[in-house]
């Protein structure tokens, strides 16, 4: 029997770069500015773009749906973003930004039969993604489908990404992790870096958590036996985090089981040249934070607990912006033809947990990992 949870993880990796075009491209900033958003920070556009499918949502709903963002950070932007542009206008602008970005980066690939086929396969998977208990996935699937194949592909990607992210949050709740604990445990399990290669202080600040809150979450996890005194993950912590990722994979398997192994394999093959073009054009994980990165988060940690515990409770951490070029390693290119297929017998636990995607966030440093922590 095919291991659809493994397929789900691999397809998440394939689709995430495409989804990021709505958040991390110049076109996204230009279109957001055209609506009247302050683009000296990516946060207004990020909260507007990602929340608009829910309608004019308030801060409580957005905090609940995003999970790993500090409530006070959300409240700085929601519902204020709706005073600048209503959700319907934001949704139109989001597609306009994606259209312009993909047109620039993919060129003639937009009109080929391969794009139409990829769009058809991705839409079929998205339409078979169970939406019960998954508000962001359901909200995106409620939207009318655009006509151009490349926008159909992007919208299907948004549905599938949020579907995985919503499931990831269910896994975090099952394991009893609060929002800040989810981030701390993930960073610790990844050697003190979040899924995009950012060290813990950047991850904390990007989602609005203070040094005190990060340190307190560290102490709670240490009391559970998940973290060692030096701030790294214990064997128990590593096992529990991988169990969360396995559950995330299991909860994300539905769309791919409906599409079938051959359909998923074909979609993966069609996405490879698109991903190569996106990587070459510099697509990187989105980030909603605006201000400069504190010096120590650029690679030199302060003394004391390394990695996760590097933030001292007496320190203050401002919002951070995109890491300087070279700080975020480029996402891995799609595997060569000789690489294992999606149906590799490897179990989900043997698969790497890539740094490029998130579901609590994109968005990226903002929103979620294998799921969304």
GROMACS .gro file of C-alpha atoms in nm:
model
  373
    1UNK     CA    1   0.000   0.000   0.000
    2UNK     CA    2   0.131   0.342  -0.089
    3UNK     CA    3   0.246   0.559   0.199
    4UNK     CA    4   0.028   0.863   0.140
    5UNK     CA    5   0.151   1.050   0.450
    6UNK     CA    6   0.498   1.045   0.292
    7UNK     CA    7   0.349   1.163  -0.036
    8UNK     CA    8   0.175   1.446   0.151
    9UNK     CA    9   0.503   1.567   0.299
   10UNK     CA   10   0.684   1.557  -0.032
   11UNK     CA   11   0.405   1.736  -0.215
   12UNK     CA   12   0.402   2.005   0.053
   13UNK     CA   13   0.769   2.066  -0.027
   14UNK     CA   14   0.695   2.083  -0.399
   15UNK     CA   15   0.405   2.328  -0.365
   16UNK     CA   16   0.533   2.570  -0.101
   17UNK     CA   17   0.762   2.772  -0.332
   18UNK     CA   18   0.469   2.845  -0.561
   19UNK     CA   19   0.253   2.957  -0.270
   20UNK     CA   20   0.527   3.192  -0.150
   21UNK     CA   21   0.497   3.404  -0.465
   22UNK     CA   22   0.197   3.580  -0.311
   23UNK     CA   23   0.405   3.705  -0.020
   24UNK     CA   24   0.774   3.728  -0.102
   25UNK     CA   25   0.791   3.886  -0.446
   26UNK     CA   26   0.828   4.252  -0.546
   27UNK     CA   27   0.491   4.229  -0.718
   28UNK     CA   28   0.324   4.147  -0.387
   29UNK     CA   29   0.468   4.465  -0.238
   30UNK     CA   30   0.379   4.679  -0.538
   31UNK     CA   31   0.020   4.563  -0.543
   32UNK     CA   32  -0.014   4.604  -0.167
   33UNK     CA   33   0.119   4.960  -0.197
   34UNK     CA   34  -0.137   5.025  -0.469
   35UNK     CA   35  -0.412   4.936  -0.223
   36UNK     CA   36  -0.271   5.182   0.027
   37UNK     CA   37  -0.082   4.950   0.261
   38UNK     CA   38   0.242   5.059   0.423
   39UNK     CA   39   0.504   4.844   0.254
   40UNK     CA   40   0.796   4.949   0.469
   41UNK     CA   41   0.682   4.639   0.659
   42UNK     CA   42   0.548   4.321   0.506
   43UNK     CA   43   0.308   4.268   0.792
   44UNK     CA   44   0.009   4.474   0.671
   45UNK     CA   45   0.010   4.301   0.334
   46UNK     CA   46   0.070   3.963   0.489
   47UNK     CA   47  -0.220   3.986   0.730
   48UNK     CA   48  -0.448   4.124   0.459
   49UNK     CA   49  -0.349   3.868   0.193
   50UNK     CA   50  -0.374   3.562   0.413
   51UNK     CA   51  -0.680   3.664   0.616
   52UNK     CA   52  -0.901   3.797   0.334
   53UNK     CA   53  -1.057   3.457   0.254
   54UNK     CA   54  -1.208   3.466   0.605
   55UNK     CA   55  -1.372   3.802   0.535
   56UNK     CA   56  -1.330   4.106   0.760
   57UNK     CA   57  -1.209   3.889   1.047
   58UNK     CA   58  -1.123   4.038   1.384
   59UNK     CA   59  -0.810   3.979   1.592
   60UNK     CA   60  -0.954   3.692   1.797
   61UNK     CA   61  -1.038   3.487   1.488
   62UNK     CA   62  -0.707   3.561   1.319
   63UNK     CA   63  -0.508   3.476   1.631
   64UNK     CA   64  -0.696   3.148   1.660
   65UNK     CA   65  -0.648   3.059   1.294
   66UNK     CA   66  -0.279   3.152   1.280
   67UNK     CA   67  -0.201   3.002   1.622
   68UNK     CA   68   0.169   3.082   1.661
   69UNK     CA   69   0.139   3.461   1.645
   70UNK     CA   70   0.129   3.662   1.966
   71UNK     CA   71  -0.221   3.810   2.007
   72UNK     CA   72  -0.085   4.161   2.057
   73UNK     CA   73   0.100   4.143   1.724
   74UNK     CA   74  -0.215   4.039   1.541
   75UNK     CA   75  -0.409   4.319   1.712
   76UNK     CA   76  -0.165   4.577   1.572
   77UNK     CA   77  -0.285   4.498   1.220
   78UNK     CA   78  -0.628   4.338   1.247
   79UNK     CA   79  -0.892   4.472   1.190
   80UNK     CA   80  -0.703   4.786   1.083
   81UNK     CA   81  -0.610   4.627   0.748
   82UNK     CA   82  -0.979   4.631   0.651
   83UNK     CA   83  -0.993   5.009   0.689
   84UNK     CA   84  -0.743   5.031   0.403
   85UNK     CA   85  -0.911   4.780   0.170
   86UNK     CA   86  -1.207   4.549   0.208
   87UNK     CA   87  -1.154   4.171   0.181
   88UNK     CA   88  -1.299   4.149  -0.171
   89UNK     CA   89  -1.056   4.408  -0.302
   90UNK     CA   90  -0.771   4.234  -0.120
   91UNK     CA   91  -0.855   3.899  -0.280
   92UNK     CA   92  -0.858   4.055  -0.626
   93UNK     CA   93  -0.525   4.222  -0.552
   94UNK     CA   94  -0.374   3.898  -0.421
   95UNK     CA   95  -0.447   3.720  -0.748
   96UNK     CA   96  -0.320   4.021  -0.941
   97UNK     CA   97   0.009   4.007  -0.753
   98UNK     CA   98   0.045   3.634  -0.816
   99UNK     CA   99  -0.039   3.680  -1.184
  100UNK     CA  100   0.227   3.949  -1.228
  101UNK     CA  101   0.491   3.758  -1.031
  102UNK     CA  102   0.439   3.429  -1.213
  103UNK     CA  103   0.426   3.602  -1.550
  104UNK     CA  104   0.764   3.760  -1.480
  105UNK     CA  105   0.928   3.446  -1.341
  106UNK     CA  106   0.776   3.171  -1.557
  107UNK     CA  107   0.724   3.346  -1.890
  108UNK     CA  108   0.624   3.108  -2.169
  109UNK     CA  109   0.565   2.825  -1.924
  110UNK     CA  110   0.233   2.987  -1.830
  111UNK     CA  111   0.071   2.904  -2.162
  112UNK     CA  112   0.199   2.551  -2.217
  113UNK     CA  113  -0.006   2.232  -2.185
  114UNK     CA  114   0.201   2.131  -1.884
  115UNK     CA  115   0.068   2.428  -1.685
  116UNK     CA  116  -0.291   2.340  -1.773
  117UNK     CA  117  -0.232   1.980  -1.666
  118UNK     CA  118  -0.066   2.082  -1.339
  119UNK     CA  119  -0.355   2.316  -1.263
  120UNK     CA  120  -0.608   2.041  -1.329
  121UNK     CA  121  -0.431   1.793  -1.102
  122UNK     CA  122  -0.375   2.043  -0.820
  123UNK     CA  123  -0.737   2.158  -0.834
  124UNK     CA  124  -0.859   1.799  -0.814
  125UNK     CA  125  -0.645   1.745  -0.503
  126UNK     CA  126  -0.766   2.071  -0.347
  127UNK     CA  127  -1.130   1.989  -0.413
  128UNK     CA  128  -1.081   1.660  -0.231
  129UNK     CA  129  -0.912   1.811   0.075
  130UNK     CA  130  -1.144   1.746   0.373
  131UNK     CA  131  -1.237   2.088   0.507
  132UNK     CA  132  -1.409   1.995   0.833
  133UNK     CA  133  -1.227   2.165   1.120
  134UNK     CA  134  -0.994   2.347   0.879
  135UNK     CA  135  -1.110   2.710   0.859
  136UNK     CA  136  -0.832   2.856   0.644
  137UNK     CA  137  -0.848   2.571   0.394
  138UNK     CA  138  -1.226   2.592   0.376
  139UNK     CA  139  -1.221   2.970   0.334
  140UNK     CA  140  -0.979   2.948   0.042
  141UNK     CA  141  -1.179   2.670  -0.121
  142UNK     CA  142  -1.496   2.879  -0.095
  143UNK     CA  143  -1.344   3.133  -0.332
  144UNK     CA  144  -1.439   3.119  -0.702
  145UNK     CA  145  -1.178   2.954  -0.919
  146UNK     CA  146  -0.995   3.194  -1.153
  147UNK     CA  147  -0.977   3.114  -1.524
  148UNK     CA  148  -0.604   3.122  -1.612
  149UNK     CA  149  -0.439   2.785  -1.538
  150UNK     CA  150  -0.145   2.937  -1.351
  151UNK     CA  151  -0.386   3.111  -1.112
  152UNK     CA  152  -0.588   2.791  -1.072
  153UNK     CA  153  -0.262   2.620  -0.978
  154UNK     CA  154  -0.176   2.890  -0.728
  155UNK     CA  155  -0.522   2.890  -0.568
  156UNK     CA  156  -0.516   2.510  -0.538
  157UNK     CA  157  -0.177   2.545  -0.374
  158UNK     CA  158  -0.322   2.792  -0.123
  159UNK     CA  159  -0.601   2.548  -0.035
  160UNK     CA  160  -0.362   2.256   0.005
  161UNK     CA  161  -0.114   2.458   0.208
  162UNK     CA  162  -0.374   2.587   0.450
  163UNK     CA  163  -0.524   2.237   0.469
  164UNK     CA  164  -0.193   2.103   0.591
  165UNK     CA  165  -0.145   2.398   0.822
  166UNK     CA  166  -0.488   2.360   0.982
  167UNK     CA  167  -0.409   1.993   1.043
  168UNK     CA  168  -0.074   2.083   1.193
  169UNK     CA  169  -0.245   2.305   1.445
  170UNK     CA  170  -0.470   2.016   1.541
  171UNK     CA  171  -0.157   1.809   1.605
  172UNK     CA  172  -0.003   2.084   1.820
  173UNK     CA  173  -0.321   2.101   2.027
  174UNK     CA  174  -0.326   1.722   2.063
  175UNK     CA  175   0.025   1.736   2.209
  176UNK     CA  176  -0.075   2.017   2.443
  177UNK     CA  177   0.164   2.279   2.304
  178UNK     CA  178   0.063   2.642   2.337
  179UNK     CA  179   0.161   2.879   2.053
  180UNK     CA  180   0.495   2.990   2.194
  181UNK     CA  181   0.585   2.638   2.308
  182UNK     CA  182   0.518   2.517   1.953
  183UNK     CA  183   0.779   2.757   1.820
  184UNK     CA  184   1.036   2.689   2.092
  185UNK     CA  185   1.008   2.311   2.059
  186UNK     CA  186   1.036   2.328   1.682
  187UNK     CA  187   1.343   2.551   1.694
  188UNK     CA  188   1.506   2.325   1.952
  189UNK     CA  189   1.438   2.012   1.748
  190UNK     CA  190   1.601   2.180   1.449
  191UNK     CA  191   1.921   2.271   1.627
  192UNK     CA  192   1.803   2.608   1.752
  193UNK     CA  193   1.679   2.722   1.412
  194UNK     CA  194   1.327   2.751   1.284
  195UNK     CA  195   1.214   2.588   0.960
  196UNK     CA  196   1.372   2.862   0.748
  197UNK     CA  197   1.713   2.845   0.911
  198UNK     CA  198   1.656   3.145   1.136
  199UNK     CA  199   1.787   3.123   1.486
  200UNK     CA  200   1.548   3.135   1.777
  201UNK     CA  201   1.549   3.511   1.853
  202UNK     CA  202   1.441   3.591   1.497
  203UNK     CA  203   1.163   3.335   1.509
  204UNK     CA  204   1.037   3.475   1.839
  205UNK     CA  205   1.034   3.836   1.729
  206UNK     CA  206   0.884   3.766   1.387
  207UNK     CA  207   0.572   3.634   1.555
  208UNK     CA  208   0.561   3.897   1.826
  209UNK     CA  209   0.675   3.703   2.133
  210UNK     CA  210   0.885   3.875   2.394
  211UNK     CA  211   1.208   3.743   2.537
  212UNK     CA  212   1.029   3.672   2.866
  213UNK     CA  213   0.756   3.472   2.693
  214UNK     CA  214   1.010   3.273   2.492
  215UNK     CA  215   1.215   3.198   2.803
  216UNK     CA  216   0.905   3.096   3.000
  217UNK     CA  217   0.798   2.862   2.722
  218UNK     CA  218   1.148   2.715   2.727
  219UNK     CA  219   1.119   2.650   3.100
  220UNK     CA  220   0.777   2.483   3.063
  221UNK     CA  221   0.913   2.250   2.797
  222UNK     CA  222   1.220   2.173   3.006
  223UNK     CA  223   0.988   2.074   3.291
  224UNK     CA  224   0.817   1.830   3.052
  225UNK     CA  225   1.152   1.678   2.963
  226UNK     CA  226   1.155   1.810   2.607
  227UNK     CA  227   1.450   2.046   2.643
  228UNK     CA  228   1.795   2.000   2.795
  229UNK     CA  229   1.960   2.262   3.020
  230UNK     CA  230   2.160   2.392   2.723
  231UNK     CA  231   1.839   2.467   2.532
  232UNK     CA  232   1.865   2.181   2.286
  233UNK     CA  233   1.599   1.916   2.236
  234UNK     CA  234   1.623   1.601   2.446
  235UNK     CA  235   1.568   1.259   2.288
  236UNK     CA  236   1.213   1.278   2.421
  237UNK     CA  237   1.164   1.622   2.267
  238UNK     CA  238   1.292   1.502   1.931
  239UNK     CA  239   1.062   1.200   1.938
  240UNK     CA  240   0.760   1.407   2.029
  241UNK     CA  241   0.826   1.669   1.761
  242UNK     CA  242   0.867   1.400   1.496
  243UNK     CA  243   0.544   1.240   1.615
  244UNK     CA  244   0.373   1.576   1.562
  245UNK     CA  245   0.511   1.592   1.208
  246UNK     CA  246   0.395   1.236   1.139
  247UNK     CA  247   0.045   1.321   1.255
  248UNK     CA  248   0.056   1.632   1.036
  249UNK     CA  249   0.147   1.412   0.739
  250UNK     CA  250  -0.134   1.171   0.818
  251UNK     CA  251  -0.389   1.451   0.844
  252UNK     CA  252  -0.263   1.597   0.515
  253UNK     CA  253  -0.285   1.270   0.319
  254UNK     CA  254  -0.651   1.295   0.213
  255UNK     CA  255  -0.609   1.509  -0.101
  256UNK     CA  256  -0.326   1.290  -0.229
  257UNK     CA  257  -0.507   0.967  -0.159
  258UNK     CA  258  -0.797   1.106  -0.366
  259UNK     CA  259  -0.563   1.211  -0.647
  260UNK     CA  260  -0.383   0.878  -0.644
  261UNK     CA  261  -0.017   0.797  -0.655
  262UNK     CA  262   0.015   0.836  -1.031
  263UNK     CA  263  -0.157   1.176  -1.018
  264UNK     CA  264   0.069   1.298  -0.738
  265UNK     CA  265   0.378   1.170  -0.920
  266UNK     CA  266   0.272   1.349  -1.236
  267UNK     CA  267   0.202   1.676  -1.054
  268UNK     CA  268   0.541   1.657  -0.884
  269UNK     CA  269   0.710   1.609  -1.219
  270UNK     CA  270   0.524   1.906  -1.368
  271UNK     CA  271   0.622   2.128  -1.074
  272UNK     CA  272   0.996   2.066  -1.104
  273UNK     CA  273   1.074   2.311  -1.385
  274UNK     CA  274   0.845   2.569  -1.225
  275UNK     CA  275   1.029   2.541  -0.895
  276UNK     CA  276   1.367   2.568  -1.064
  277UNK     CA  277   1.252   2.891  -1.228
  278UNK     CA  278   1.115   3.028  -0.901
  279UNK     CA  279   1.434   2.948  -0.713
  280UNK     CA  280   1.642   3.106  -0.989
  281UNK     CA  281   1.428   3.419  -0.962
  282UNK     CA  282   1.500   3.441  -0.590
  283UNK     CA  283   1.170   3.330  -0.437
  284UNK     CA  284   1.216   3.289  -0.064
  285UNK     CA  285   0.986   3.219   0.228
  286UNK     CA  286   0.765   3.518   0.310
  287UNK     CA  287   0.808   3.716   0.626
  288UNK     CA  288   0.580   3.975   0.773
  289UNK     CA  289   0.820   4.150   0.995
  290UNK     CA  290   0.972   4.484   0.914
  291UNK     CA  291   1.249   4.621   1.130
  292UNK     CA  292   1.621   4.530   1.135
  293UNK     CA  293   1.732   4.202   1.282
  294UNK     CA  294   1.900   4.236   1.623
  295UNK     CA  295   2.276   4.190   1.576
  296UNK     CA  296   2.300   3.868   1.775
  297UNK     CA  297   2.032   3.704   1.560
  298UNK     CA  298   2.252   3.739   1.255
  299UNK     CA  299   2.466   3.452   1.372
  300UNK     CA  300   2.632   3.543   1.700
  301UNK     CA  301   2.433   3.424   1.995
  302UNK     CA  302   2.471   3.589   2.333
  303UNK     CA  303   2.626   3.389   2.612
  304UNK     CA  304   2.398   3.170   2.818
  305UNK     CA  305   2.162   2.909   2.683
  306UNK     CA  306   2.238   2.850   2.316
  307UNK     CA  307   1.978   2.818   2.046
  308UNK     CA  308   1.629   2.818   2.190
  309UNK     CA  309   1.726   2.966   2.522
  310UNK     CA  310   1.941   3.237   2.373
  311UNK     CA  311   1.688   3.504   2.459
  312UNK     CA  312   1.726   3.622   2.816
  313UNK     CA  313   1.416   3.727   2.999
  314UNK     CA  314   1.560   4.073   3.061
  315UNK     CA  315   1.620   4.139   2.692
  316UNK     CA  316   1.373   4.303   2.461
  317UNK     CA  317   1.328   4.190   2.109
  318UNK     CA  318   1.192   4.418   1.842
  319UNK     CA  319   1.016   4.307   1.530
  320UNK     CA  320   1.249   4.168   1.273
  321UNK     CA  321   1.261   4.195   0.901
  322UNK     CA  322   1.374   3.963   0.629
  323UNK     CA  323   1.709   3.810   0.713
  324UNK     CA  324   1.995   3.952   0.513
  325UNK     CA  325   2.078   3.775   0.191
  326UNK     CA  326   2.269   3.463   0.268
  327UNK     CA  327   2.110   3.427   0.613
  328UNK     CA  328   1.828   3.212   0.485
  329UNK     CA  329   1.969   2.921   0.290
  330UNK     CA  330   1.803   2.874  -0.048
  331UNK     CA  331   1.545   2.599  -0.047
  332UNK     CA  332   1.657   2.269  -0.184
  333UNK     CA  333   1.604   2.239  -0.555
  334UNK     CA  334   1.360   1.974  -0.674
  335UNK     CA  335   1.521   1.631  -0.676
  336UNK     CA  336   1.682   1.505  -0.995
  337UNK     CA  337   1.499   1.240  -1.198
  338UNK     CA  338   1.703   0.967  -1.032
  339UNK     CA  339   1.582   1.056  -0.684
  340UNK     CA  340   1.332   0.837  -0.496
  341UNK     CA  341   0.973   0.861  -0.609
  342UNK     CA  342   0.692   1.006  -0.403
  343UNK     CA  343   0.600   0.655  -0.309
  344UNK     CA  344   0.939   0.590  -0.155
  345UNK     CA  345   0.912   0.316   0.108
  346UNK     CA  346   1.071   0.553   0.353
  347UNK     CA  347   0.846   0.624   0.646
  348UNK     CA  348   0.744   0.985   0.717
  349UNK     CA  349   0.979   0.988   1.012
  350UNK     CA  350   1.274   0.921   0.782
  351UNK     CA  351   1.200   1.220   0.562
  352UNK     CA  352   1.375   1.547   0.628
  353UNK     CA  353   1.168   1.825   0.775
  354UNK     CA  354   1.240   2.096   0.516
  355UNK     CA  355   1.302   2.454   0.619
  356UNK     CA  356   1.103   2.606   0.336
  357UNK     CA  357   0.745   2.562   0.438
  358UNK     CA  358   0.507   2.640   0.722
  359UNK     CA  359   0.156   2.603   0.792
  360UNK     CA  360   0.088   2.787   1.108
  361UNK     CA  361   0.240   3.050   0.861
  362UNK     CA  362   0.375   3.108   0.588
  363UNK     CA  363   0.340   3.274   0.649
  364UNK     CA  364   0.684   3.163   0.652
  365UNK     CA  365   0.846   3.315   0.943
  366UNK     CA  366   0.505   3.409   1.034
  367UNK     CA  367   0.276   3.148   1.002
  368UNK     CA  368   0.364   2.758   1.022
  369UNK     CA  369   0.637   2.397   0.969
  370UNK     CA  370   0.571   2.053   0.855
  371UNK     CA  371   0.270   2.199   0.962
  372UNK     CA  372   0.257   2.534   1.104
  373UNK     CA  373   0.449   2.583   1.416
   0.00000   0.00000   0.00000
